[in-house]
């Protein structure tokens, strides 16, 4: 979190100066954000990964409707490389999490070097 110090010794968020760092309002938003991250982002990644693992068996059983639902994962690749969609799907959230979690360390965001300990 990017917090700034005030002359009275309290800290607030740089972007929203009315929100106190470590206060109940900020903690509520952090809890809500982590919950939504797990439900939607990680939940989607789990469903897509499970579907990718199951795609060969669905293809063998000719379950065309299920294969069509996850066609976005396999349509750009050769049939023997059906799993290549998973690294591409994972790339987006992993790259955006670095920017979100390391807001105070621009060197990490550009993969230059890690901040000093």
GROMACS .gro file of N, CA and C in nm:
model
  351
    1UNK      N    1   0.084  -0.116   0.000
    1UNK     CA    2   0.000   0.000   0.000
    1UNK      C    3   0.089   0.124   0.000
    2UNK      N    4   0.046   0.221  -0.069
    2UNK     CA    5   0.121   0.347  -0.073
    2UNK      C    6   0.059   0.442   0.028
    3UNK      N    7   0.124   0.452   0.142
    3UNK     CA    8   0.076   0.539   0.250
    3UNK      C    9   0.170   0.659   0.263
    4UNK      N   10   0.113   0.771   0.301
    4UNK     CA   11   0.194   0.890   0.327
    4UNK      C   12   0.173   0.933   0.471
    5UNK      N   13   0.276   0.991   0.527
    5UNK     CA   14   0.270   1.035   0.665
    5UNK      C   15   0.221   1.180   0.669
    6UNK      N   16   0.141   1.209   0.768
    6UNK     CA   17   0.090   1.344   0.790
    6UNK      C   18   0.167   1.409   0.904
    7UNK      N   19   0.160   1.541   0.916
    7UNK     CA   20   0.234   1.610   1.025
    7UNK      C   21   0.193   1.562   1.165
    8UNK      N   22   0.069   1.513   1.180
    8UNK     CA   23   0.026   1.467   1.313
    8UNK      C   24   0.070   1.324   1.342
    9UNK      N   25   0.143   1.260   1.249
    9UNK     CA   26   0.194   1.125   1.271
    9UNK      C   27   0.105   1.015   1.218
   10UNK      N   28  -0.012   1.044   1.167
   10UNK     CA   29  -0.100   0.940   1.112
   10UNK      C   30  -0.065   0.916   0.965
   11UNK      N   31  -0.105   0.801   0.916
   11UNK     CA   32  -0.079   0.763   0.778
   11UNK      C   33  -0.212   0.752   0.704
   12UNK      N   34  -0.211   0.789   0.578
   12UNK     CA   35  -0.329   0.772   0.494
   12UNK      C   36  -0.283   0.727   0.356
   13UNK      N   37  -0.376   0.673   0.279
   13UNK     CA   38  -0.344   0.631   0.144
   13UNK      C   39  -0.311   0.752   0.058
   14UNK      N   40  -0.216   0.738  -0.032
   14UNK     CA   41  -0.175   0.849  -0.117
   14UNK      C   42  -0.291   0.892  -0.207
   15UNK      N   43  -0.357   0.797  -0.268
   15UNK     CA   44  -0.462   0.829  -0.364
   15UNK      C   45  -0.591   0.875  -0.296
   16UNK      N   46  -0.622   0.819  -0.179
   16UNK     CA   47  -0.743   0.853  -0.106
   16UNK      C   48  -0.702   0.899   0.034
   17UNK      N   49  -0.677   1.026   0.050
   17UNK     CA   50  -0.621   1.075   0.175
   17UNK      C   51  -0.718   1.067   0.292
   18UNK      N   52  -0.847   1.043   0.268
   18UNK     CA   53  -0.941   1.029   0.379
   18UNK      C   54  -0.941   0.889   0.439
   19UNK      N   55  -0.874   0.794   0.374
   19UNK     CA   56  -0.868   0.656   0.423
   19UNK      C   57  -0.739   0.637   0.502
   20UNK      N   58  -0.753   0.603   0.628
   20UNK     CA   59  -0.638   0.584   0.716
   20UNK      C   60  -0.576   0.446   0.691
   21UNK      N   61  -0.445   0.442   0.679
   21UNK     CA   62  -0.375   0.315   0.659
   21UNK      C   63  -0.391   0.228   0.784
   22UNK      N   64  -0.431   0.104   0.764
   22UNK     CA   65  -0.451   0.012   0.874
   22UNK      C   66  -0.583   0.030   0.946
   23UNK      N   67  -0.666   0.121   0.899
   23UNK     CA   68  -0.796   0.144   0.962
   23UNK      C   69  -0.898   0.040   0.919
   24UNK      N   70  -1.014   0.047   0.981
   24UNK     CA   71  -1.117  -0.053   0.952
   24UNK      C   72  -1.168  -0.042   0.809
   25UNK      N   73  -1.173   0.078   0.754
   25UNK     CA   74  -1.221   0.095   0.617
   25UNK      C   75  -1.126   0.028   0.518
   26UNK      N   76  -0.997   0.047   0.539
   26UNK     CA   77  -0.899  -0.014   0.449
   26UNK      C   78  -0.897  -0.166   0.465
   27UNK      N   79  -0.905  -0.213   0.589
   27UNK     CA   80  -0.902  -0.358   0.611
   27UNK      C   81  -1.026  -0.425   0.550
   28UNK      N   82  -1.140  -0.359   0.558
   28UNK     CA   83  -1.261  -0.413   0.495
   28UNK      C   84  -1.245  -0.426   0.345
   29UNK      N   85  -1.184  -0.329   0.282
   29UNK     CA   86  -1.162  -0.335   0.138
   29UNK      C   87  -1.058  -0.441   0.101
   30UNK      N   88  -0.958  -0.457   0.185
   30UNK     CA   89  -0.858  -0.562   0.159
   30UNK      C   90  -0.922  -0.699   0.168
   31UNK      N   91  -1.004  -0.721   0.270
   31UNK     CA   92  -1.072  -0.851   0.285
   31UNK      C   93  -1.165  -0.875   0.167
   32UNK      N   94  -1.241  -0.774   0.126
   32UNK     CA   95  -1.330  -0.789   0.011
   32UNK      C   96  -1.252  -0.817  -0.116
   33UNK      N   97  -1.140  -0.747  -0.134
   33UNK     CA   98  -1.058  -0.768  -0.253
   33UNK      C   99  -0.997  -0.907  -0.260
   34UNK      N  100  -0.947  -0.956  -0.147
   34UNK     CA  101  -0.889  -1.090  -0.144
   34UNK      C  102  -0.997  -1.196  -0.169
   35UNK      N  103  -1.115  -1.176  -0.111
   35UNK     CA  104  -1.225  -1.269  -0.134
   35UNK      C  105  -1.263  -1.273  -0.282
   36UNK      N  106  -1.279  -1.157  -0.343
   36UNK     CA  107  -1.315  -1.152  -0.485
   36UNK      C  108  -1.204  -1.208  -0.573
   37UNK      N  109  -1.079  -1.187  -0.534
   37UNK     CA  110  -0.967  -1.244  -0.608
   37UNK      C  111  -0.976  -1.396  -0.610
   38UNK      N  112  -1.002  -1.456  -0.492
   38UNK     CA  113  -1.011  -1.601  -0.485
   38UNK      C  114  -1.132  -1.655  -0.558
   39UNK      N  115  -1.246  -1.590  -0.543
   39UNK     CA  116  -1.368  -1.642  -0.604
   39UNK      C  117  -1.363  -1.631  -0.756
   40UNK      N  118  -1.333  -1.513  -0.808
   40UNK     CA  119  -1.344  -1.493  -0.951
   40UNK      C  120  -1.217  -1.527  -1.028
   41UNK      N  121  -1.104  -1.474  -0.988
   41UNK     CA  122  -0.982  -1.495  -1.066
   41UNK      C  123  -0.931  -1.637  -1.047
   42UNK      N  124  -0.907  -1.677  -0.924
   42UNK     CA  125  -0.854  -1.811  -0.901
   42UNK      C  126  -0.959  -1.917  -0.933
   43UNK      N  127  -1.086  -1.888  -0.906
   43UNK     CA  128  -1.193  -1.981  -0.943
   43UNK      C  129  -1.197  -2.004  -1.093
   44UNK      N  130  -1.185  -1.897  -1.172
   44UNK     CA  131  -1.184  -1.911  -1.317
   44UNK      C  132  -1.063  -1.992  -1.363
   45UNK      N  133  -0.947  -1.965  -1.304
   45UNK     CA  134  -0.827  -2.040  -1.342
   45UNK      C  135  -0.839  -2.188  -1.309
   46UNK      N  136  -0.901  -2.221  -1.198
   46UNK     CA  137  -0.921  -2.361  -1.161
   46UNK      C  138  -1.016  -2.430  -1.259
   47UNK      N  139  -1.126  -2.363  -1.292
   47UNK     CA  140  -1.222  -2.421  -1.387
   47UNK      C  141  -1.158  -2.442  -1.523
   48UNK      N  142  -1.083  -2.344  -1.569
   48UNK     CA  143  -1.018  -2.354  -1.701
   48UNK      C  144  -0.912  -2.464  -1.700
   49UNK      N  145  -0.836  -2.474  -1.591
   49UNK     CA  146  -0.734  -2.579  -1.583
   49UNK      C  147  -0.797  -2.717  -1.580
   50UNK      N  148  -0.901  -2.735  -1.501
   50UNK     CA  149  -0.971  -2.865  -1.497
   50UNK      C  150  -1.030  -2.900  -1.633
   51UNK      N  151  -1.086  -2.801  -1.701
   51UNK     CA  152  -1.143  -2.826  -1.833
   51UNK      C  153  -1.034  -2.863  -1.933
   52UNK      N  154  -0.920  -2.798  -1.923
   52UNK     CA  155  -0.810  -2.830  -2.015
   52UNK      C  156  -0.760  -2.971  -1.993
   53UNK      N  157  -0.753  -3.012  -1.868
   53UNK     CA  158  -0.710  -3.149  -1.839
   53UNK      C  159  -0.812  -3.250  -1.891
   54UNK      N  160  -0.940  -3.214  -1.886
   54UNK     CA  161  -1.046  -3.305  -1.929
   54UNK      C  162  -1.073  -3.302  -2.079
   55UNK      N  163  -1.019  -3.205  -2.151
   55UNK     CA  164  -1.048  -3.192  -2.293
   55UNK      C  165  -1.016  -3.317  -2.375
   56UNK      N  166  -0.902  -3.384  -2.356
   56UNK     CA  167  -0.877  -3.504  -2.436
   56UNK      C  168  -0.982  -3.614  -2.414
   57UNK      N  169  -1.025  -3.633  -2.291
   57UNK     CA  170  -1.126  -3.736  -2.268
   57UNK      C  171  -1.262  -3.693  -2.324
   58UNK      N  172  -1.294  -3.564  -2.317
   58UNK     CA  173  -1.418  -3.515  -2.378
   58UNK      C  174  -1.414  -3.535  -2.529
   59UNK      N  175  -1.298  -3.514  -2.587
   59UNK     CA  176  -1.283  -3.532  -2.731
   59UNK      C  177  -1.298  -3.679  -2.770
   60UNK      N  178  -1.242  -3.768  -2.688
   60UNK     CA  179  -1.254  -3.911  -2.717
   60UNK      C  180  -1.399  -3.959  -2.707
   61UNK      N  181  -1.475  -3.898  -2.615
   61UNK     CA  182  -1.615  -3.935  -2.599
   61UNK      C  183  -1.709  -3.851  -2.685
   62UNK      N  184  -1.649  -3.765  -2.769
   62UNK     CA  185  -1.722  -3.678  -2.862
   62UNK      C  186  -1.827  -3.592  -2.792
   63UNK      N  187  -1.786  -3.528  -2.684
   63UNK     CA  188  -1.872  -3.434  -2.612
   63UNK      C  189  -1.850  -3.295  -2.672
   64UNK      N  190  -1.912  -3.272  -2.787
   64UNK     CA  191  -1.886  -3.151  -2.864
   64UNK      C  192  -1.929  -3.024  -2.793
   65UNK      N  193  -2.037  -3.029  -2.718
   65UNK     CA  194  -2.083  -2.906  -2.652
   65UNK      C  195  -1.983  -2.860  -2.546
   66UNK      N  196  -1.924  -2.952  -2.472
   66UNK     CA  197  -1.824  -2.913  -2.373
   66UNK      C  198  -1.697  -2.861  -2.439
   67UNK      N  199  -1.657  -2.923  -2.548
   67UNK     CA  200  -1.538  -2.879  -2.619
   67UNK      C  201  -1.559  -2.739  -2.676
   68UNK      N  202  -1.677  -2.712  -2.726
   68UNK     CA  203  -1.705  -2.579  -2.782
   68UNK      C  204  -1.703  -2.471  -2.674
   69UNK      N  205  -1.742  -2.505  -2.553
   69UNK     CA  206  -1.739  -2.406  -2.444
   69UNK      C  207  -1.597  -2.360  -2.414
   70UNK      N  208  -1.501  -2.448  -2.431
   70UNK     CA  209  -1.362  -2.415  -2.399
   70UNK      C  210  -1.275  -2.409  -2.525
   71UNK      N  211  -1.338  -2.379  -2.636
   71UNK     CA  212  -1.267  -2.369  -2.762
   71UNK      C  213  -1.163  -2.257  -2.761
   72UNK      N  214  -1.187  -2.153  -2.682
   72UNK     CA  215  -1.092  -2.041  -2.675
   72UNK      C  216  -0.956  -2.085  -2.621
   73UNK      N  217  -0.950  -2.199  -2.553
   73UNK     CA  218  -0.823  -2.248  -2.500
   73UNK      C  219  -0.741  -2.324  -2.602
   74UNK      N  220  -0.806  -2.386  -2.697
   74UNK     CA  221  -0.734  -2.479  -2.785
   74UNK      C  222  -0.733  -2.441  -2.932
   75UNK      N  223  -0.811  -2.345  -2.974
   75UNK     CA  224  -0.826  -2.319  -3.118
   75UNK      C  225  -0.701  -2.263  -3.184
   76UNK      N  226  -0.610  -2.202  -3.107
   76UNK     CA  227  -0.490  -2.144  -3.167
   76UNK      C  228  -0.371  -2.239  -3.172
   77UNK      N  229  -0.386  -2.361  -3.122
   77UNK     CA  230  -0.272  -2.450  -3.108
   77UNK      C  231  -0.294  -2.581  -3.183
   78UNK      N  232  -0.184  -2.649  -3.206
   78UNK     CA  233  -0.191  -2.782  -3.268
   78UNK      C  234  -0.259  -2.879  -3.173
   79UNK      N  235  -0.311  -2.986  -3.226
   79UNK     CA  236  -0.384  -3.083  -3.144
   79UNK      C  237  -0.295  -3.150  -3.041
   80UNK      N  238  -0.167  -3.167  -3.070
   80UNK     CA  239  -0.079  -3.231  -2.973
   80UNK      C  240  -0.030  -3.133  -2.866
   81UNK      N  241  -0.059  -3.007  -2.881
   81UNK     CA  242  -0.022  -2.904  -2.782
   81UNK      C  243  -0.147  -2.838  -2.724
   82UNK      N  244  -0.246  -2.917  -2.692
   82UNK     CA  245  -0.376  -2.869  -2.646
   82UNK      C  246  -0.369  -2.793  -2.515
   83UNK      N  247  -0.265  -2.812  -2.436
   83UNK     CA  248  -0.253  -2.751  -2.304
   83UNK      C  249  -0.185  -2.615  -2.306
   84UNK      N  250  -0.143  -2.565  -2.422
   84UNK     CA  251  -0.071  -2.438  -2.429
   84UNK      C  252  -0.156  -2.318  -2.388
   85UNK      N  253  -0.286  -2.332  -2.384
   85UNK     CA  254  -0.372  -2.222  -2.344
   85UNK      C  255  -0.358  -2.186  -2.197
   86UNK      N  256  -0.324  -2.282  -2.115
   86UNK     CA  257  -0.313  -2.258  -1.970
   86UNK      C  258  -0.203  -2.156  -1.937
   87UNK      N  259  -0.081  -2.169  -1.990
   87UNK     CA  260   0.019  -2.065  -1.960
   87UNK      C  261  -0.023  -1.926  -2.007
   88UNK      N  262  -0.093  -1.920  -2.120
   88UNK     CA  263  -0.138  -1.790  -2.168
   88UNK      C  264  -0.246  -1.731  -2.079
   89UNK      N  265  -0.334  -1.814  -2.027
   89UNK     CA  266  -0.438  -1.766  -1.936
   89UNK      C  267  -0.376  -1.723  -1.803
   90UNK      N  268  -0.275  -1.795  -1.755
   90UNK     CA  269  -0.210  -1.761  -1.629
   90UNK      C  270  -0.125  -1.634  -1.638
   91UNK      N  271  -0.076  -1.605  -1.756
   91UNK     CA  272   0.014  -1.491  -1.773
   91UNK      C  273  -0.050  -1.358  -1.732
   92UNK      N  274  -0.173  -1.335  -1.771
   92UNK     CA  275  -0.240  -1.209  -1.740
   92UNK      C  276  -0.253  -1.180  -1.592
   93UNK      N  277  -0.316  -1.271  -1.514
   93UNK     CA  278  -0.329  -1.242  -1.371
   93UNK      C  279  -0.194  -1.234  -1.299
   94UNK      N  280  -0.098  -1.315  -1.338
   94UNK     CA  281   0.032  -1.310  -1.269
   94UNK      C  282   0.104  -1.178  -1.296
   95UNK      N  283   0.094  -1.128  -1.418
   95UNK     CA  284   0.160  -1.001  -1.449
   95UNK      C  285   0.090  -0.884  -1.380
   96UNK      N  286  -0.042  -0.890  -1.368
   96UNK     CA  287  -0.112  -0.779  -1.304
   96UNK      C  288  -0.099  -0.785  -1.152
   97UNK      N  289  -0.080  -0.904  -1.095
   97UNK     CA  290  -0.061  -0.913  -0.950
   97UNK      C  291   0.070  -0.850  -0.905
   98UNK      N  292   0.172  -0.857  -0.989
   98UNK     CA  293   0.300  -0.794  -0.954
   98UNK      C  294   0.282  -0.644  -0.939
   99UNK      N  295   0.211  -0.583  -1.031
   99UNK     CA  296   0.189  -0.439  -1.026
   99UNK      C  297   0.101  -0.403  -0.907
  100UNK      N  298   0.004  -0.488  -0.876
  100UNK     CA  299  -0.088  -0.460  -0.766
  100UNK      C  300  -0.023  -0.479  -0.631
  101UNK      N  301   0.054  -0.584  -0.615
  101UNK     CA  302   0.113  -0.615  -0.484
  101UNK      C  303   0.240  -0.536  -0.456
  102UNK      N  304   0.313  -0.496  -0.559
  102UNK     CA  305   0.439  -0.425  -0.540
  102UNK      C  306   0.427  -0.281  -0.584
  103UNK      N  307   0.325  -0.210  -0.534
  103UNK     CA  308   0.304  -0.072  -0.577
  103UNK      C  309   0.415   0.021  -0.533
  104UNK      N  310   0.483  -0.011  -0.426
  104UNK     CA  311   0.590   0.075  -0.375
  104UNK      C  312   0.726   0.046  -0.436
  105UNK      N  313   0.736  -0.056  -0.521
  105UNK     CA  314   0.865  -0.097  -0.575
  105UNK      C  315   0.862  -0.099  -0.728
  106UNK      N  316   0.887   0.013  -0.794
  106UNK     CA  317   0.883   0.017  -0.940
  106UNK      C  318   0.985  -0.076  -1.005
  107UNK      N  319   1.097  -0.102  -0.939
  107UNK     CA  320   1.198  -0.190  -0.996
  107UNK      C  321   1.144  -0.331  -1.013
  108UNK      N  322   1.060  -0.375  -0.922
  108UNK     CA  323   0.999  -0.508  -0.933
  108UNK      C  324   0.899  -0.510  -1.047
  109UNK      N  325   0.827  -0.400  -1.066
  109UNK     CA  326   0.724  -0.395  -1.169
  109UNK      C  327   0.784  -0.409  -1.310
  110UNK      N  328   0.904  -0.360  -1.330
  110UNK     CA  329   0.966  -0.371  -1.460
  110UNK      C  330   1.067  -0.486  -1.465
  111UNK      N  331   1.070  -0.568  -1.362
  111UNK     CA  332   1.158  -0.685  -1.353
  111UNK      C  333   1.304  -0.648  -1.365
  112UNK      N  334   1.341  -0.531  -1.313
  112UNK     CA  335   1.480  -0.487  -1.322
  112UNK      C  336   1.563  -0.554  -1.214
  113UNK      N  337   1.525  -0.532  -1.090
  113UNK     CA  338   1.594  -0.594  -0.978
  113UNK      C  339   1.502  -0.586  -0.858
  114UNK      N  340   1.528  -0.667  -0.760
  114UNK     CA  341   1.446  -0.667  -0.639
  114UNK      C  342   1.488  -0.554  -0.547
  115UNK      N  343   1.395  -0.502  -0.467
  115UNK     CA  344   1.429  -0.392  -0.377
  115UNK      C  345   1.526  -0.439  -0.268
  116UNK      N  346   1.605  -0.348  -0.214
  116UNK     CA  347   1.696  -0.387  -0.105
  116UNK      C  348   1.618  -0.430   0.017
  117UNK      N  349   1.674  -0.524   0.090
  117UNK     CA  350   1.606  -0.578   0.208
  117UNK      C  351   1.612  -0.485   0.324
   0.00000   0.00000   0.00000
